Tab-separated table of C-alpha atoms and ligand atoms in Angstrom:
chain	number	residue	atom	x	y	z
A	1	UNK	CA	-3.087	8.415	4.383
A	2	UNK	CA	-6.595	7.556	5.469
A	3	UNK	CA	-7.776	3.962	5.472
A	4	UNK	CA	-9.129	2.426	2.278
A	5	UNK	CA	-12.916	2.409	1.838
A	6	UNK	CA	-12.847	-0.260	-0.827
A	7	UNK	CA	-10.401	-3.149	-1.182
A	8	UNK	CA	-10.622	-5.494	-4.156
A	9	UNK	CA	-8.840	-8.836	-4.209
A	10	UNK	CA	-7.779	-11.015	-7.123
A	11	UNK	CA	-7.705	-14.390	-5.404
A	12	UNK	CA	-5.036	-16.171	-7.413
A	13	UNK	CA	-2.795	-19.207	-6.949
A	14	UNK	CA	-5.250	-21.869	-5.738
A	15	UNK	CA	-4.155	-24.348	-8.393
A	16	UNK	CA	-0.432	-23.902	-7.792
A	17	UNK	CA	-0.959	-24.127	-4.026
A	18	UNK	CA	-2.606	-27.528	-4.501
A	19	UNK	CA	-0.133	-28.809	-7.099
A	20	UNK	CA	2.782	-27.944	-4.821
A	21	UNK	CA	1.199	-30.246	-2.213
A	22	UNK	CA	0.533	-33.073	-4.636
A	23	UNK	CA	-3.210	-32.363	-4.453
A	24	UNK	CA	-5.740	-31.838	-7.250
A	25	UNK	CA	-6.445	-28.202	-8.201
A	26	UNK	CA	-9.940	-28.563	-6.738
A	27	UNK	CA	-8.362	-28.909	-3.270
A	28	UNK	CA	-6.778	-25.493	-3.816
A	29	UNK	CA	-10.127	-23.970	-4.685
A	30	UNK	CA	-11.691	-25.463	-1.573
A	31	UNK	CA	-8.851	-24.123	0.581
A	32	UNK	CA	-9.343	-20.760	-1.152
A	33	UNK	CA	-12.924	-20.602	0.116
A	34	UNK	CA	-11.600	-20.883	3.680
A	35	UNK	CA	-9.298	-17.880	3.104
A	36	UNK	CA	-12.240	-15.964	1.664
A	37	UNK	CA	-14.333	-16.704	4.758
A	38	UNK	CA	-11.554	-15.574	7.088
A	39	UNK	CA	-10.981	-12.299	5.218
A	40	UNK	CA	-14.703	-11.495	4.981
A	41	UNK	CA	-15.103	-12.115	8.709
A	42	UNK	CA	-12.049	-9.978	9.505
A	43	UNK	CA	-13.154	-7.109	7.252
A	44	UNK	CA	-16.625	-7.188	8.799
A	45	UNK	CA	-15.205	-6.920	12.298
A	46	UNK	CA	-12.745	-4.137	11.430
A	47	UNK	CA	-15.411	-2.031	9.727
A	48	UNK	CA	-14.231	-1.913	6.104
A	49	UNK	CA	-16.918	-0.447	3.831
A	50	UNK	CA	-16.441	-2.407	0.577
A	51	UNK	CA	-14.648	-5.659	-0.148
A	52	UNK	CA	-14.669	-7.120	-3.646
A	53	UNK	CA	-13.453	-10.596	-4.622
A	54	UNK	CA	-12.645	-11.792	-8.125
A	55	UNK	CA	-14.050	-15.314	-7.943
A	56	UNK	CA	-14.551	-16.351	-11.572
A	57	UNK	CA	-13.603	-14.438	-14.687
A	58	UNK	CA	-15.372	-14.352	-18.021
A	59	UNK	CA	-12.245	-16.078	-19.369
A	60	UNK	CA	-12.240	-18.865	-16.761
A	61	UNK	CA	-14.774	-20.825	-18.868
A	62	UNK	CA	-11.771	-21.871	-20.945
A	63	UNK	CA	-10.582	-24.147	-18.104
A	64	UNK	CA	-11.257	-27.898	-18.211
A	65	UNK	CA	-14.964	-28.720	-17.736
A	66	UNK	CA	-14.356	-30.468	-14.427
A	67	UNK	CA	-12.623	-27.423	-12.933
A	68	UNK	CA	-15.363	-25.064	-14.135
A	69	UNK	CA	-17.980	-27.364	-12.591
A	70	UNK	CA	-16.022	-27.386	-9.323
A	71	UNK	CA	-15.846	-23.578	-9.225
A	72	UNK	CA	-19.583	-23.254	-9.882
A	73	UNK	CA	-20.299	-25.870	-7.199
A	74	UNK	CA	-18.115	-23.984	-4.707
A	75	UNK	CA	-19.983	-20.735	-5.365
A	76	UNK	CA	-23.278	-22.500	-4.736
A	77	UNK	CA	-21.922	-24.183	-1.613
A	78	UNK	CA	-20.544	-20.897	-0.286
A	79	UNK	CA	-23.875	-19.122	-0.682
A	80	UNK	CA	-25.913	-22.017	0.714
A	81	UNK	CA	-23.622	-22.491	3.694
A	82	UNK	CA	-22.680	-18.898	4.532
A	83	UNK	CA	-25.625	-16.744	3.517
A	84	UNK	CA	-27.514	-16.966	6.820
A	85	UNK	CA	-24.353	-16.223	8.794
A	86	UNK	CA	-23.391	-13.267	6.564
A	87	UNK	CA	-26.920	-11.906	6.916
A	88	UNK	CA	-26.665	-12.203	10.709
A	89	UNK	CA	-23.406	-10.256	10.526
A	90	UNK	CA	-25.220	-7.447	8.675
A	91	UNK	CA	-23.203	-8.044	5.461
A	92	UNK	CA	-24.695	-6.604	2.281
A	93	UNK	CA	-23.976	-8.809	-0.742
A	94	UNK	CA	-23.845	-7.780	-4.395
A	95	UNK	CA	-22.679	-9.763	-7.374
A	96	UNK	CA	-21.084	-8.201	-10.441
A	97	UNK	CA	-20.612	-9.891	-13.790
A	98	UNK	CA	-22.753	-11.272	-16.603
A	99	UNK	CA	-25.729	-13.323	-15.360
A	100	UNK	CA	-27.328	-14.363	-18.645
A	101	UNK	CA	-25.118	-17.339	-19.374
A	102	UNK	CA	-25.273	-18.754	-15.845
A	103	UNK	CA	-27.614	-21.619	-15.063
A	104	UNK	CA	-30.992	-20.848	-13.500
A	105	UNK	CA	-30.047	-22.367	-10.129
A	106	UNK	CA	-26.867	-20.233	-9.858
A	107	UNK	CA	-28.767	-17.108	-10.907
A	108	UNK	CA	-31.447	-17.923	-8.341
A	109	UNK	CA	-28.888	-18.186	-5.548
A	110	UNK	CA	-27.255	-14.880	-6.505
A	111	UNK	CA	-30.626	-13.132	-6.457
A	112	UNK	CA	-31.454	-14.768	-3.111
A	113	UNK	CA	-28.164	-13.552	-1.579
A	114	UNK	CA	-28.724	-10.022	-2.853
A	115	UNK	CA	-32.367	-9.765	-1.853
A	116	UNK	CA	-31.939	-11.256	1.619
A	117	UNK	CA	-29.127	-8.840	2.482
A	118	UNK	CA	-30.458	-5.770	0.630
A	119	UNK	CA	-31.246	-3.799	3.795
A	120	UNK	CA	-27.990	-4.633	5.604
A	121	UNK	CA	-25.729	-1.775	6.598
A	122	UNK	CA	-22.438	-3.515	7.476
A	123	UNK	CA	-19.680	-4.638	5.126
A	124	UNK	CA	-20.544	-4.434	1.421
A	125	UNK	CA	-19.332	-7.750	0.038
A	126	UNK	CA	-19.033	-7.711	-3.739
A	127	UNK	CA	-18.518	-10.987	-5.573
A	128	UNK	CA	-17.231	-10.742	-9.138
A	129	UNK	CA	-18.501	-13.911	-10.758
A	130	UNK	CA	-18.476	-14.523	-14.505
A	131	UNK	CA	-16.983	-11.051	-14.477
A	132	UNK	CA	-14.767	-9.454	-17.097
A	133	UNK	CA	-14.207	-5.708	-17.244
A	134	UNK	CA	-14.295	-5.601	-21.046
A	135	UNK	CA	-17.598	-7.438	-21.006
A	136	UNK	CA	-18.926	-5.056	-18.342
A	137	UNK	CA	-17.848	-1.985	-20.316
A	138	UNK	CA	-19.236	-3.471	-23.544
A	139	UNK	CA	-22.632	-4.047	-21.908
A	140	UNK	CA	-22.632	-0.474	-20.570
A	141	UNK	CA	-21.748	0.959	-23.988
A	142	UNK	CA	-24.452	-1.148	-25.643
A	143	UNK	CA	-27.050	0.127	-23.218
A	144	UNK	CA	-26.027	3.777	-23.685
A	145	UNK	CA	-25.982	3.314	-27.478
A	146	UNK	CA	-29.521	1.899	-27.311
A	147	UNK	CA	-30.642	4.987	-25.357
A	148	UNK	CA	-29.050	7.264	-27.970
A	149	UNK	CA	-30.653	5.303	-30.836
A	150	UNK	CA	-34.055	5.555	-29.138
A	151	UNK	CA	-33.656	9.326	-28.757
A	152	UNK	CA	-33.599	9.113	-24.939
A	153	UNK	CA	-29.985	10.222	-24.582
A	154	UNK	CA	-27.984	13.059	-26.118
A	155	UNK	CA	-24.442	11.805	-26.958
A	156	UNK	CA	-23.114	15.089	-25.563
A	157	UNK	CA	-24.370	14.169	-22.119
A	158	UNK	CA	-22.337	10.943	-21.972
A	159	UNK	CA	-19.861	11.639	-19.182
A	160	UNK	CA	-17.443	9.533	-17.143
A	161	UNK	CA	-20.020	9.573	-14.339
A	162	UNK	CA	-22.740	8.298	-16.648
A	163	UNK	CA	-20.489	5.481	-17.830
A	164	UNK	CA	-19.689	4.578	-14.192
A	165	UNK	CA	-23.402	4.580	-13.425
A	166	UNK	CA	-23.979	2.038	-16.197
A	167	UNK	CA	-21.354	-0.408	-14.978
A	168	UNK	CA	-22.153	-3.350	-12.692
A	169	UNK	CA	-20.448	-1.416	-9.876
A	170	UNK	CA	-22.878	1.508	-10.161
A	171	UNK	CA	-23.113	3.351	-6.849
A	172	UNK	CA	-19.962	1.792	-5.359
A	173	UNK	CA	-16.796	3.770	-4.676
A	174	UNK	CA	-13.840	2.860	-6.894
A	175	UNK	CA	-11.393	0.454	-5.258
A	176	UNK	CA	-8.683	2.245	-3.288
A	177	UNK	CA	-6.489	-0.837	-3.080
A	178	UNK	CA	-6.299	-3.886	-5.344
A	179	UNK	CA	-4.465	-6.892	-3.945
A	180	UNK	CA	-3.424	-9.830	-6.122
A	181	UNK	CA	-2.001	-12.949	-4.546
A	182	UNK	CA	0.351	-15.567	-6.044
A	183	UNK	CA	2.934	-13.157	-7.434
A	184	UNK	CA	1.265	-12.517	-10.801
A	185	UNK	CA	1.377	-8.848	-11.691
A	186	UNK	CA	-1.559	-8.260	-13.964
A	187	UNK	CA	-5.214	-7.292	-13.793
A	188	UNK	CA	-6.573	-10.166	-15.909
A	189	UNK	CA	-9.569	-8.080	-17.022
A	190	UNK	CA	-10.589	-7.026	-13.486
A	191	UNK	CA	-12.186	-3.610	-12.817
A	192	UNK	CA	-10.331	-1.891	-15.693
A	193	UNK	CA	-12.424	1.273	-15.526
A	194	UNK	CA	-12.727	1.435	-11.744
A	195	UNK	CA	-8.994	0.832	-11.147
A	196	UNK	CA	-7.986	4.129	-12.793
A	197	UNK	CA	-6.452	5.469	-9.565
A	198	UNK	CA	-6.290	2.347	-7.400
A	199	UNK	CA	-3.135	1.443	-5.520
A	200	UNK	CA	-1.840	-2.040	-6.368
A	201	UNK	CA	-0.287	-4.600	-4.133
A	202	UNK	CA	1.056	-7.874	-5.497
A	203	UNK	CA	1.798	-10.398	-2.798
A	204	UNK	CA	3.792	-13.579	-3.467
A	205	UNK	CA	1.770	-16.015	-1.384
A	206	UNK	CA	-0.969	-18.055	-3.047
A	207	UNK	CA	-4.555	-17.262	-2.056
A	208	UNK	CA	-5.086	-20.284	0.254
A	209	UNK	CA	-2.167	-19.015	2.394
A	210	UNK	CA	-3.486	-15.442	2.623
A	211	UNK	CA	-4.460	-14.526	6.181
A	212	UNK	CA	-6.095	-11.618	8.038
A	213	UNK	CA	-2.560	-10.688	9.235
A	214	UNK	CA	-1.383	-10.324	5.623
A	215	UNK	CA	-4.555	-8.359	4.872
A	216	UNK	CA	-3.690	-5.947	7.695
A	217	UNK	CA	-0.113	-5.691	6.358
A	218	UNK	CA	-1.542	-4.789	2.963
A	219	UNK	CA	-3.615	-2.021	4.541
A	220	UNK	CA	-0.545	-0.768	6.408
A	221	UNK	CA	1.381	-0.624	3.103
A	222	UNK	CA	-1.509	1.288	1.542
A	223	UNK	CA	-1.406	3.836	4.358
A	224	UNK	CA	2.201	4.626	3.422
A	225	UNK	CA	1.417	5.204	-0.234
A	226	UNK	CA	0.953	8.701	-1.585
A	227	UNK	CA	-1.991	9.087	-3.923
A	228	UNK	CA	-1.910	12.081	-6.207
A	229	UNK	CA	-4.830	11.639	-8.622
A	230	UNK	CA	-2.898	13.574	-11.250
A	231	UNK	CA	-2.073	16.437	-8.900
A	232	UNK	CA	1.214	17.245	-7.252
A	233	UNK	CA	2.846	15.939	-4.140
A	234	UNK	CA	0.833	17.291	-1.210
A	235	UNK	CA	3.865	18.557	0.714
A	236	UNK	CA	5.402	20.238	-2.323
A	237	UNK	CA	2.429	22.522	-2.854
A	238	UNK	CA	2.873	24.249	0.540
A	239	UNK	CA	-0.618	25.702	0.420
A	240	UNK	CA	-1.006	25.849	4.142
A	241	UNK	CA	1.426	26.971	6.749
A	242	UNK	CA	1.522	23.774	8.770
A	243	UNK	CA	2.568	21.781	5.678
A	244	UNK	CA	5.210	24.336	4.786
A	245	UNK	CA	6.596	24.069	8.298
A	246	UNK	CA	6.638	20.277	8.258
A	247	UNK	CA	8.610	20.337	4.987
A	248	UNK	CA	11.100	22.728	6.550
A	249	UNK	CA	11.370	20.555	9.637
A	250	UNK	CA	11.884	17.451	7.546
A	251	UNK	CA	14.607	19.063	5.458
A	252	UNK	CA	16.356	20.151	8.671
A	253	UNK	CA	16.288	16.555	9.799
A	254	UNK	CA	13.908	17.498	12.639
A	255	UNK	CA	11.087	15.073	13.309
A	256	UNK	CA	7.771	16.830	12.699
B	301	IPE	C1	-7.554	-18.583	-8.558
B	301	IPE	O1	-6.626	-19.608	-8.577
B	301	IPE	C2	-8.977	-19.061	-8.666
B	301	IPE	C3	-9.606	-18.767	-9.962
B	301	IPE	C4	-9.055	-18.152	-10.960
B	301	IPE	C5	-10.970	-19.189	-10.127
B	301	IPE	P1	-6.161	-20.299	-9.916
B	301	IPE	O2	-7.092	-21.430	-10.212
B	301	IPE	O3	-6.024	-19.306	-11.008
B	301	IPE	O4	-4.753	-20.874	-9.505
B	301	IPE	P2	-3.429	-20.820	-10.345
B	301	IPE	O5	-3.211	-19.405	-10.738
B	301	IPE	O6	-3.627	-21.724	-11.524
B	301	IPE	O7	-2.383	-21.336	-9.410
B	302	IPE	C1	-7.860	-14.113	-12.475
B	302	IPE	O1	-7.037	-15.196	-12.287
B	302	IPE	C2	-9.295	-14.489	-12.237
B	302	IPE	C3	-9.653	-14.793	-10.862
B	302	IPE	C4	-8.883	-14.684	-9.812
B	302	IPE	C5	-11.017	-15.224	-10.668
B	302	IPE	P1	-6.576	-16.140	-13.502
B	302	IPE	O2	-5.725	-17.178	-12.901
B	302	IPE	O3	-7.752	-16.595	-14.282
B	302	IPE	O4	-5.740	-15.130	-14.407
B	302	IPE	P2	-4.590	-15.412	-15.474
B	302	IPE	O5	-5.167	-16.381	-16.465
B	302	IPE	O6	-3.434	-15.996	-14.733
B	302	IPE	O7	-4.279	-14.074	-16.050
B	303	MG	MG1	-4.537	-18.163	-11.704
């Protein structure tokens, strides 16, 4: 299969990584930023088109105040420290998630990162911060409902494409591959709409231990997956002669 255009990562396991080392959870989050840097750099060099990171969920506000403050401080530190370098590397940054309940200084930094890198044509780095898919879909529905109520939109013209266009990810391709670290096998309210046909990979290692080598292994696993999008197995349809022949060769035990 062809390479993924868009990889989305649920960076999970920072806290457990730290606890296992007798460190405070904040140390895990700081180590997690180093993994993030390494993967962004690697993806930029290898020419991936879109890379999305789940950095803070709309449900993560329920964590202890000190941890929430630490996560907000790390986001600010990451942007302040890395923005110039990312810009130099031609990285285009976008942030998805609800902005309204973020403080003015955080919102300012997000806008600065997006506007500085707007014209860049390299890796599209998407940061999901204060992001929850149900919240995103709710906001999209509210906006479409307002258009209908104002007489600007005919309910009959609401299509899947129109809904996609009203999500925070408007204009981006859906993720081809979603990776979650730390062994948890759930989406935790990440990209529910966009993940309709994504391939999933759950890796046991916690996020601070995730490396570019593991990222490449994940891509190699993806290449061996067969995506059907509701259709039938490509080889079974035998529409073209070369495929029919390769099936025959395979069933004869002959390498094609
Ligand atoms: C991921 O690590 C970072 C965020 C969710 C912000 P966790 O903090 O969830 O770490 P665990 O899952 O508790 O180990
Ligand atoms: C998902 O991880 C959110 C992020 C990685 C930012 P969580 O650690 O918050 O998810 P749950 O609570 O284990 O489902
Ligand atoms: Mg977690």
